[in-house]
Amino acid sequence: MLELQRIRKQKDTIIERLAVKNFDAKNIVEEILALDNERRHLQKQLDDTLSETNGLSKTIGQLFKEGKRNQAGEIKSHSAALKARSKTMSYKFDEIVKKLRSILIELPNVPHPSVPKGVSEADNEIIFEEGELPALPDNALPHWELARKYQIIDFDLGSKVTGAGFPFYRGKGARLQRALINFFLDEAVAAGYLEYQPPLLINADSGFGTGQLPDKEGQMYYVGEDKLYLIPTAEVPITNIYRNVILGEDDFPVKNVAYSSCFRREAGSYGKDVRGLNRLHQFDKVEIVQIQHPEHSYETLDEMKDYVASLLRKLELPFRILRLCGGDLSFTSALTFDFEVFSGAQKRWLEVSSVSNFESYQANRMKLRFKNKAGKTQPTHTLNGSALALPRIVAALLENNQCDKGISIPQALRIYTGFDLIA
RNA sequence: GGAGAGAUGGGUGAGUGGCUGAAACCACCGGUUUGCUAAACCGGCGUACCUGUCAAAAGGUACCGGGGGUUCGAAUCCCCCUCUCUCCGCCA
């Protein structure tokens, strides 16, 4: 949610920049400003009336003490009339505030100046590429066939027990999962992140805080019996730790990491993109979250970007970094870098991480603030990134490292897997 | 799941209808004193919105878990919800 003050001050800039996201903000911004004016006007009226009533009440108390009951009675009736009036005003005021808020949350975050205009992922800007694409023989197998061949992931069994998109990992496949999780967590802790193990279900307030609700409600699994949602990413519980929190300047940067299973309904997904591990309803991910002073958040974004790159380098996977264009940028993000690894047999780039700066958009929404040097509270900036999402990493590892003897494990992972080869 | 108790500012905790945005103490910040540290003393110390202003100062309103009600007036009385604690039951 954008700050109202900012909309008041930078109306034109905001409209201009949101155009990069292909969002026509003109009308909505005008409406917000009109409602805001109305709200302020009403509040002034209401406050004045309440102030008058408070004054009268004090007088009544005084008169009662002095035993002047008759006089008090007169004022009482006046006060009662005022009260009725303030009640009507307050009702109207609440309506306006509610409406203002509901419109305010429809306004997406303003993209950073470096975000290129564009309508789809085709317009994303490749800013970095590293590693050699694997030269696999023509008979190289896609990961879902390798998974079957070596009996390390069972998709059919998942379908039987749960449904499509809920695979079983088995034997060395399961061990590989565990190895990756430990590898990612250890790396993050070494980089200064504090490890958390979050709840996998969250309440509606938390869903709202990070922006999953109300707009992406259909993407989360909902446990109606208890009014809880399964987390689509650890970002939600980890960032919401700081909902309604006021930090000190000394607390920056807050660096947290968490492994969690992630649950996504992925309603509407279909086709070749979703085969095998490419898109699942349940998957594992290690997520890094930082909370930073607004002046330093972009340095932090770079730091996180470099960190994710270091992981892929250690896994010896060819990868590239994309700067998302306006059209592909999420509702809440100001700037996002996507990481893609090349999966040799599918001959496709697969997204394995998304590192974003939300600036104050999430923080303002969840009232995460800090006291600045001047002693005023202002929203912090929040950032997060996957480091990393497992399934597509596994897909690329399996496909790229396949050879006659089996699938070889990259050096960095071997101390975690305890084996060099899946055969 | 059953029974009971409770929820007050960063913390402890007072407050059962008006003079309480809230005592006191601790923590914290500033100052005085002081070889240094400590102690002592003095002062400050919540959040949001509105008015005001170049900015401030100043003022107003709301907030004592959340929502609603009674009353001229509610932290204080009533109703609902949430959460916490204790005991019992169940259980990884």
Coordinates of C-alpha atoms (C1' of nucleotides) in Angstrom, one line a residue:
Chain A
M1 CA 0.0 0.0 0.0
L2 CA 1.4 3.4 -1.0
E3 CA 1.5 6.1 1.6
L4 CA -1.2 8.6 1.3
Q5 CA 1.2 11.5 1.8
R6 CA 3.3 10.3 -1.1
I7 CA 0.2 10.2 -3.3
R8 CA -0.6 13.7 -2.3
K9 CA 2.9 15.0 -3.0
Q10 CA 3.9 12.9 -6.0
K11 CA 0.7 12.3 -7.8
D12 CA 2.0 12.9 -11.3
T13 CA 5.2 10.9 -10.8
I14 CA 3.2 8.0 -9.5
I15 CA 0.8 7.9 -12.4
E16 CA 3.7 8.2 -14.9
R17 CA 5.6 5.3 -13.3
L18 CA 2.6 3.1 -12.9
A19 CA 2.2 3.3 -16.6
V20 CA 5.4 1.2 -16.8
K21 CA 3.4 -1.5 -15.1
N22 CA 0.7 -0.9 -17.7
F23 CA -1.5 0.3 -14.9
D24 CA -3.7 3.4 -15.6
A25 CA -3.7 5.1 -12.2
K26 CA -5.1 8.4 -13.2
N27 CA -8.7 7.9 -12.2
I28 CA -7.9 5.8 -9.1
V29 CA -5.5 8.4 -7.9
E30 CA -7.9 11.2 -8.4
E31 CA -10.5 9.2 -6.5
I32 CA -8.1 8.6 -3.6
L33 CA -7.3 12.3 -3.4
A34 CA -11.0 13.3 -3.5
L35 CA -11.8 10.8 -0.7
D36 CA -8.9 11.9 1.3
N37 CA -10.1 15.5 1.2
E38 CA -13.5 14.4 2.2
R39 CA -12.1 12.4 5.0
R40 CA -10.1 15.2 6.4
H41 CA -13.0 17.6 6.2
L42 CA -15.2 15.2 8.0
Q43 CA -12.6 14.4 10.6
K44 CA -12.3 18.1 11.4
Q45 CA -16.0 18.4 11.9
L46 CA -16.3 15.3 13.9
D47 CA -13.4 16.1 16.1
D48 CA -14.8 19.6 16.8
T49 CA -18.1 18.1 17.8
L50 CA -16.6 15.5 20.0
S51 CA -14.4 18.2 21.6
E52 CA -17.5 20.2 22.4
T53 CA -19.2 17.2 23.9
N54 CA -16.2 16.5 26.0
G55 CA -16.2 20.0 27.3
L56 CA -19.9 19.8 28.2
S57 CA -19.4 16.5 30.0
K58 CA -16.7 18.0 32.1
T59 CA -19.0 20.9 33.0
I60 CA -21.7 18.5 34.0
G61 CA -19.4 16.6 36.3
Q62 CA -18.4 19.9 37.9
L63 CA -22.0 21.0 38.3
F64 CA -23.0 17.7 39.9
K65 CA -20.2 18.1 42.4
E66 CA -21.5 21.6 43.3
G67 CA -25.0 20.2 43.6
K68 CA -26.4 22.2 40.8
R69 CA -28.5 19.4 39.3
N70 CA -31.0 21.5 37.4
Q71 CA -28.3 23.3 35.5
A72 CA -26.6 20.1 34.7
G73 CA -29.8 18.6 33.4
E74 CA -30.1 21.4 30.8
I75 CA -26.6 20.9 29.5
K76 CA -27.3 17.2 29.5
S77 CA -30.0 17.4 26.9
H78 CA -27.8 19.7 24.7
S79 CA -25.0 17.2 25.0
A80 CA -27.2 14.3 24.1
A81 CA -28.2 16.2 20.9
L82 CA -24.6 16.7 20.0
K83 CA -23.9 13.1 20.6
A84 CA -26.5 12.1 18.1
R85 CA -25.0 14.4 15.6
S86 CA -21.5 13.0 16.1
K87 CA -22.8 9.5 15.7
T88 CA -24.1 10.2 12.3
M89 CA -20.8 11.9 11.4
S90 CA -18.8 9.1 12.7
Y91 CA -20.7 6.6 10.7
K92 CA -20.1 8.6 7.5
F93 CA -16.5 9.0 8.4
D94 CA -16.0 5.3 8.9
E95 CA -17.6 4.7 5.5
I96 CA -15.2 7.1 3.8
V97 CA -12.2 5.6 5.6
K98 CA -13.2 2.1 4.6
K99 CA -13.7 3.1 1.0
L100 CA -10.5 5.0 0.9
R101 CA -8.6 2.0 2.2
S102 CA -10.2 -0.4 -0.2
I103 CA -9.2 1.7 -3.1
L104 CA -5.8 2.4 -1.8
I105 CA -5.0 -1.3 -1.7
E106 CA -6.0 -1.6 -5.4
L107 CA -3.1 0.6 -6.3
P108 CA 0.1 -1.4 -7.1
N109 CA 3.5 -0.5 -6.0
V110 CA 5.4 2.0 -8.1
P111 CA 8.2 0.5 -10.1
H112 CA 11.7 1.6 -9.7
P113 CA 13.0 3.9 -12.5
S114 CA 15.2 1.2 -13.8
V115 CA 12.3 -1.1 -14.6
P116 CA 11.8 -1.4 -18.3
K117 CA 8.4 -1.0 -19.9
G118 CA 6.9 -4.2 -21.2
V119 CA 3.9 -6.4 -21.3
S120 CA 5.1 -9.9 -20.7
E121 CA 8.1 -12.0 -19.7
A122 CA 9.3 -11.7 -23.3
D123 CA 10.2 -8.1 -22.4
N124 CA 12.3 -8.9 -19.4
E125 CA 15.8 -7.6 -19.7
I126 CA 18.7 -10.1 -19.4
I127 CA 21.3 -8.3 -17.4
F128 CA 23.7 -11.1 -16.6
E129 CA 24.5 -14.6 -17.8
E130 CA 27.1 -17.1 -16.5
G131 CA 28.2 -20.6 -17.0
E132 CA 28.3 -22.8 -20.1
L133 CA 25.2 -24.5 -21.4
P134 CA 25.7 -28.2 -21.1
A135 CA 26.4 -30.1 -24.3
L136 CA 24.1 -33.1 -23.8
P137 CA 23.8 -36.0 -26.3
D138 CA 20.6 -36.1 -28.4
N139 CA 19.2 -39.0 -26.3
A140 CA 19.5 -37.0 -23.0
L141 CA 16.4 -37.5 -20.8
P142 CA 14.2 -34.8 -19.3
H143 CA 14.2 -34.9 -15.5
W144 CA 10.8 -36.7 -15.2
E145 CA 12.2 -39.6 -17.1
L146 CA 15.4 -39.6 -15.1
A147 CA 13.4 -39.5 -12.0
R148 CA 11.6 -42.7 -13.1
K149 CA 14.7 -44.4 -14.4
Y150 CA 16.5 -44.0 -11.1
Q151 CA 13.4 -44.2 -9.0
I152 CA 14.1 -41.0 -7.1
I153 CA 10.9 -39.1 -7.6
D154 CA 7.4 -40.7 -8.0
F155 CA 4.8 -38.5 -9.5
D156 CA 2.2 -41.2 -10.0
L157 CA 2.4 -42.2 -6.4
G158 CA 1.8 -38.5 -5.5
S159 CA -1.3 -38.5 -7.7
K160 CA -2.6 -41.6 -6.0
V161 CA -2.2 -40.4 -2.5
T162 CA -2.9 -36.7 -2.9
G163 CA -3.2 -35.4 -6.5
A164 CA -1.2 -34.1 -9.4
G165 CA 1.6 -31.8 -8.3
F166 CA 2.4 -33.6 -5.0
P167 CA 5.3 -35.9 -5.8
F168 CA 7.0 -38.3 -3.5
Y169 CA 10.8 -38.1 -3.3
R170 CA 12.4 -41.4 -2.7
G171 CA 15.8 -42.8 -1.7
K172 CA 18.6 -40.7 -3.1
G173 CA 15.9 -38.3 -4.4
A174 CA 14.7 -37.6 -0.9
R175 CA 18.2 -37.4 0.4
L176 CA 19.0 -34.9 -2.3
Q177 CA 16.1 -32.7 -1.1
R178 CA 17.4 -32.8 2.4
A179 CA 20.9 -32.0 1.2
L180 CA 19.8 -29.0 -0.7
I181 CA 17.8 -27.6 2.2
N182 CA 20.7 -28.0 4.5
F183 CA 23.1 -26.5 2.0
F184 CA 21.0 -23.5 1.4
L185 CA 20.4 -22.9 5.1
D186 CA 24.0 -23.3 6.1
E187 CA 25.1 -20.9 3.3
A188 CA 22.5 -18.3 4.5
V189 CA 23.5 -18.6 8.1
A190 CA 27.1 -18.1 7.1
A191 CA 26.1 -15.0 5.2
G192 CA 24.6 -13.6 8.4
Y193 CA 21.0 -14.6 8.2
L194 CA 19.1 -15.7 11.3
E195 CA 17.4 -19.1 10.8
Y196 CA 13.7 -19.5 11.5
Q197 CA 11.3 -22.4 11.3
P198 CA 8.0 -20.8 10.6
P199 CA 4.4 -22.0 10.9
L200 CA 3.1 -23.4 7.6
L201 CA -0.4 -22.0 8.2
I202 CA -1.2 -18.3 8.6
N203 CA -4.2 -16.2 9.5
A204 CA -5.9 -13.7 7.3
D205 CA -4.1 -10.7 8.9
S206 CA -0.8 -12.1 7.8
G207 CA -2.0 -12.9 4.3
F208 CA -3.1 -9.3 4.1
G209 CA 0.2 -8.0 5.5
T210 CA 2.4 -9.3 2.7
G211 CA -0.2 -8.8 0.0
Q212 CA -1.5 -12.3 -0.7
L213 CA -4.9 -11.1 0.4
P214 CA -7.2 -10.0 -0.9
D215 CA -6.1 -10.1 -4.5
K216 CA -4.4 -13.5 -4.6
E217 CA -6.8 -15.4 -2.3
G218 CA -7.5 -18.1 -4.9
Q219 CA -3.8 -19.0 -5.0
M220 CA -3.7 -20.2 -1.4
Y221 CA -5.1 -23.4 0.1
Y222 CA -7.6 -22.4 2.7
V223 CA -8.5 -24.5 5.8
G224 CA -12.0 -23.2 6.3
E225 CA -12.5 -25.1 9.6
D226 CA -9.9 -22.9 11.3
K227 CA -9.8 -20.0 8.9
L228 CA -6.2 -20.5 8.1
Y229 CA -4.2 -20.5 4.9
L230 CA -1.3 -22.7 3.9
I231 CA 1.7 -20.5 3.2
P232 CA 2.6 -20.1 -0.5
T233 CA 6.1 -19.1 0.6
A234 CA 8.0 -18.6 3.9
E235 CA 8.0 -14.9 3.1
V236 CA 4.6 -14.6 4.6
P237 CA 5.2 -15.8 8.1
I238 CA 8.7 -14.4 8.2
T239 CA 7.8 -10.9 7.1
N240 CA 4.7 -10.9 9.3
I241 CA 6.9 -11.4 12.4
Y242 CA 7.3 -7.6 12.0
R243 CA 3.7 -6.7 11.5
N244 CA 2.8 -3.8 13.8
V245 CA 6.4 -3.4 15.0
I246 CA 8.5 -0.3 15.4
L247 CA 12.2 -1.0 15.0
G248 CA 15.2 1.2 16.0
E249 CA 17.8 2.4 13.5
D250 CA 20.2 0.0 15.1
D251 CA 18.2 -3.0 14.2
F252 CA 19.0 -2.7 10.5
P253 CA 19.6 -4.8 8.6
V254 CA 17.3 -7.5 9.8
K255 CA 18.3 -10.7 8.0
N256 CA 16.2 -13.8 8.3
V257 CA 16.1 -17.1 6.5
A258 CA 13.7 -19.9 6.6
Y259 CA 13.1 -23.2 5.0
S260 CA 9.5 -24.2 4.4
S261 CA 7.3 -26.3 2.3
C262 CA 5.2 -24.0 0.0
F263 CA 1.7 -24.6 -1.1
R264 CA 0.2 -23.1 -4.2
R265 CA -3.1 -24.0 -5.9
E266 CA -1.8 -22.8 -9.3
A267 CA -5.3 -22.6 -10.5
G268 CA -5.3 -22.2 -14.3
S269 CA -1.9 -23.7 -14.9
Y270 CA -1.7 -26.4 -17.5
G271 CA 0.4 -27.7 -20.5
K272 CA 4.0 -28.5 -21.0
D273 CA 5.2 -25.9 -18.5
V274 CA 3.9 -27.9 -15.7
R275 CA 5.5 -31.2 -16.4
G276 CA 7.5 -33.0 -13.8
L277 CA 9.0 -30.6 -11.3
N278 CA 8.4 -27.5 -13.3
R279 CA 5.3 -26.6 -11.4
L280 CA 4.1 -28.2 -8.2
H281 CA 1.4 -27.6 -5.7
Q282 CA 3.7 -28.4 -2.9
F283 CA 7.4 -27.7 -3.0
D284 CA 10.4 -26.8 -0.8
K285 CA 12.1 -23.5 -0.7
V286 CA 14.6 -21.6 1.4
E287 CA 13.6 -17.9 1.5
I288 CA 15.7 -15.0 2.6
V289 CA 14.0 -11.8 4.0
Q290 CA 15.6 -8.5 4.8
I291 CA 14.3 -5.4 6.5
Q292 CA 16.3 -2.4 5.8
H293 CA 16.5 1.4 6.1
P294 CA 15.0 3.0 3.1
E295 CA 18.3 4.7 2.2
H296 CA 20.1 1.4 1.9
S297 CA 17.5 -1.0 0.5
Y298 CA 18.9 -1.0 -3.0
E299 CA 22.4 -1.8 -1.8
T300 CA 20.8 -4.7 0.0
L301 CA 19.0 -5.8 -3.1
D302 CA 22.3 -6.0 -4.9
E303 CA 23.8 -7.9 -2.0
M304 CA 21.0 -10.4 -2.1
K305 CA 21.3 -10.7 -5.8
D306 CA 25.0 -11.5 -5.5
Y307 CA 24.3 -14.0 -2.7
V308 CA 21.8 -15.9 -4.9
A309 CA 24.3 -15.9 -7.7
S310 CA 26.9 -17.4 -5.4
L311 CA 24.6 -20.3 -4.6
L312 CA 24.1 -21.1 -8.3
R313 CA 27.8 -20.9 -8.9
K314 CA 28.5 -23.4 -6.2
L315 CA 25.9 -25.7 -7.7
E316 CA 27.7 -25.3 -11.1
L317 CA 24.5 -24.4 -12.9
P318 CA 24.4 -22.1 -15.8
F319 CA 22.2 -19.2 -14.9
R320 CA 21.1 -15.8 -16.0
I321 CA 19.6 -12.8 -14.2
L322 CA 16.6 -10.9 -15.6
R323 CA 15.4 -7.5 -14.7
L324 CA 11.6 -7.9 -14.8
C325 CA 9.7 -5.5 -17.0
G326 CA 6.8 -3.5 -15.8
G327 CA 4.2 -6.0 -17.1
D328 CA 5.9 -9.0 -15.4
L329 CA 6.5 -7.2 -12.1
S330 CA 4.4 -8.4 -9.2
F331 CA 1.7 -6.1 -7.7
T332 CA 3.7 -5.4 -4.6
S333 CA 7.3 -5.2 -6.0
A334 CA 9.2 -2.1 -7.0
L335 CA 12.1 -4.0 -8.6
T336 CA 12.6 -7.7 -9.1
F337 CA 15.4 -9.8 -10.4
D338 CA 14.6 -13.3 -11.6
F339 CA 17.2 -16.0 -11.7
E340 CA 16.8 -18.7 -14.2
V341 CA 18.9 -21.9 -14.6
F342 CA 19.2 -23.7 -17.9
S343 CA 17.8 -27.2 -17.8
G344 CA 19.8 -29.0 -20.5
A345 CA 17.4 -31.7 -21.7
Q346 CA 14.2 -29.6 -21.7
K347 CA 16.5 -26.9 -23.3
R348 CA 14.6 -24.3 -21.2
W349 CA 15.4 -21.6 -18.7
L350 CA 13.7 -22.3 -15.4
E351 CA 13.0 -19.6 -12.9
V352 CA 14.5 -20.6 -9.5
S353 CA 14.6 -17.4 -7.7
S354 CA 13.0 -14.0 -7.6
V355 CA 14.6 -11.3 -5.6
S356 CA 12.6 -8.2 -4.9
N357 CA 12.6 -4.9 -3.2
F358 CA 9.1 -3.9 -2.0
E359 CA 10.3 -0.6 -0.7
S360 CA 7.8 0.6 1.8
Y361 CA 4.8 -1.0 0.1
Q362 CA 4.5 -4.1 2.4
A363 CA 5.8 -2.3 5.4
N364 CA 3.2 0.4 5.2
R365 CA 0.5 -2.2 4.7
M366 CA 1.6 -4.1 7.8
K367 CA 2.6 -1.1 9.8
L368 CA 6.3 -2.1 10.0
R369 CA 8.1 1.1 10.9
F370 CA 11.2 2.4 12.5
K371 CA 12.1 5.5 14.5
N372 CA 14.4 7.6 12.4
K373 CA 17.1 9.9 13.7
A374 CA 14.7 12.8 13.9
G375 CA 12.6 10.7 16.2
K376 CA 9.7 10.2 13.7
T377 CA 8.3 6.8 12.8
Q378 CA 8.3 5.9 9.1
P379 CA 7.9 2.6 7.2
T380 CA 10.9 0.5 6.6
H381 CA 11.8 -1.2 3.3
T382 CA 11.3 -4.9 3.0
L383 CA 13.1 -7.3 0.6
N384 CA 13.0 -11.0 -0.1
G385 CA 14.3 -13.6 -2.4
S386 CA 14.3 -17.3 -2.9
A387 CA 17.6 -18.9 -2.0
L388 CA 16.5 -21.2 -3.5
A389 CA 13.4 -23.0 -4.7
L390 CA 14.2 -26.7 -4.9
P391 CA 12.2 -28.4 -7.6
R392 CA 13.6 -26.6 -10.6
I393 CA 17.1 -26.7 -9.2
V394 CA 16.7 -30.5 -8.9
A395 CA 15.3 -30.6 -12.5
A396 CA 18.4 -28.8 -13.8
L397 CA 20.8 -30.8 -11.7
L398 CA 19.4 -34.1 -12.9
E399 CA 19.2 -33.1 -16.5
N400 CA 22.6 -31.3 -16.8
N401 CA 24.6 -33.8 -14.8
Q402 CA 23.3 -37.0 -16.5
C403 CA 26.0 -39.2 -18.0
D404 CA 26.4 -42.9 -18.8
K405 CA 27.1 -43.9 -15.2
G406 CA 24.2 -42.0 -13.7
I407 CA 23.7 -38.5 -12.4
S408 CA 26.7 -36.8 -10.8
I409 CA 26.3 -34.6 -7.8
P410 CA 28.1 -31.2 -7.8
Q411 CA 31.1 -31.0 -5.5
A412 CA 29.6 -28.5 -3.0
L413 CA 26.6 -30.8 -2.3
R414 CA 28.5 -34.0 -1.8
I415 CA 29.2 -33.5 1.9
Y416 CA 25.4 -33.1 2.3
T417 CA 24.3 -36.0 0.1
G418 CA 27.0 -38.4 1.2
F419 CA 27.1 -39.8 -2.3
D420 CA 28.6 -38.6 -5.6
L421 CA 26.4 -40.3 -8.0
I422 CA 22.8 -41.3 -8.4
A423 CA 22.8 -44.6 -10.3
Chain B
rG1 C1' -12.7 -30.9 24.3
rG2 C1' -14.4 -29.5 30.0
rA3 C1' -13.7 -26.0 34.4
rG4 C1' -11.6 -21.6 36.2
rA5 C1' -8.5 -17.0 36.1
rG6 C1' -6.7 -13.1 33.3
rA7 C1' -5.4 -9.3 29.1
rU8 C1' -3.4 -1.6 31.2
rG9 C1' 2.4 2.2 28.0
rG10 C1' 9.4 -1.1 26.3
rG11 C1' 8.9 -4.1 31.3
rU12 C1' 6.7 -4.8 36.4
rG13 C1' 2.2 -3.0 38.0
rA14 C1' -1.8 0.7 40.3
rG15 C1' -6.3 2.1 38.9
rU16 C1' -13.9 -0.3 39.6
rG17 C1' -17.9 5.8 36.5
rG18 C1' -15.8 12.4 35.8
rC19 C1' -9.8 16.0 38.3
rU20 C1' -6.7 9.2 34.3
rG21 C1' -3.4 9.3 28.1
rA22 C1' -3.3 6.8 32.5
rA23 C1' 0.2 6.5 39.6
rA24 C1' 4.7 4.2 41.1
rC25 C1' 9.0 1.6 40.0
rC26 C1' 12.4 -0.4 36.3
rA27 C1' 14.5 0.3 31.5
rC28 C1' 15.7 4.1 28.0
rC29 C1' 17.3 9.3 26.4
rG30 C1' 19.2 14.4 27.9
rG31 C1' 21.3 17.4 31.8
rU32 C1' 23.8 18.6 36.6
rU33 C1' 27.5 16.7 39.7
rU34 C1' 32.1 13.8 39.0
rG35 C1' 39.9 11.7 38.2
rC36 C1' 37.1 7.3 35.5
rU37 C1' 33.0 4.1 36.4
rA38 C1' 29.1 4.1 39.7
rA39 C1' 25.7 6.7 42.7
rA40 C1' 22.6 10.9 43.6
rC41 C1' 19.6 14.8 41.7
rC42 C1' 16.7 17.4 37.7
rG43 C1' 14.1 16.9 33.1
rG44 C1' 12.2 14.0 29.1
rC45 C1' 10.0 9.4 27.6
rG46 C1' 3.4 5.8 23.4
rU47 C1' 0.8 5.5 18.6
rA48 C1' -2.4 7.3 14.7
rC49 C1' -5.1 11.0 12.4
rC50 C1' -6.7 16.2 12.0
rU51 C1' -6.0 21.7 12.4
rG52 C1' -1.7 24.8 12.2
rU53 C1' 3.3 26.0 10.0
rC54 C1' 8.3 27.1 5.1
rA55 C1' 9.3 24.1 9.2
rA56 C1' 8.1 24.2 14.1
rA57 C1' 5.6 25.6 18.4
rA58 C1' 0.7 25.0 19.9
rG59 C1' -4.1 22.8 19.8
rG60 C1' -8.0 18.9 18.8
rU61 C1' -9.7 13.7 18.4
rA62 C1' -9.1 8.5 19.1
rC63 C1' -6.6 4.4 21.3
rC64 C1' -5.9 0.6 28.4
rG65 C1' -6.5 -7.4 23.7
rG66 C1' -10.6 -6.7 19.4
rG67 C1' -15.7 -5.4 18.3
rG68 C1' -20.5 -3.6 20.0
rG69 C1' -23.7 -1.5 24.0
rU70 C1' -25.3 1.5 28.6
rU71 C1' -24.3 6.7 30.2
rC72 C1' -24.1 13.8 29.6
rG73 C1' -19.3 11.1 30.7
rA74 C1' -16.2 4.3 30.5
rA75 C1' -9.5 1.6 31.4
rU76 C1' -13.6 1.2 35.1
rC77 C1' -20.5 -1.3 34.0
rC78 C1' -23.0 -5.0 30.2
rC79 C1' -22.7 -8.4 25.7
rC80 C1' -19.8 -11.0 21.8
rC81 C1' -15.0 -12.5 20.0
rU82 C1' -9.7 -13.5 20.2
rC83 C1' -5.6 -14.7 22.9
rU84 C1' -2.8 -16.1 27.4
rC85 C1' -2.3 -18.8 32.1
rU86 C1' -3.9 -22.9 35.6
rC87 C1' -6.3 -27.7 36.4
rC88 C1' -8.6 -32.1 33.9
rG89 C1' -9.1 -35.1 29.4
rC90 C1' -6.7 -36.5 24.8
rC91 C1' -2.1 -36.7 22.1
rA92 C1' 3.1 -36.4 18.3

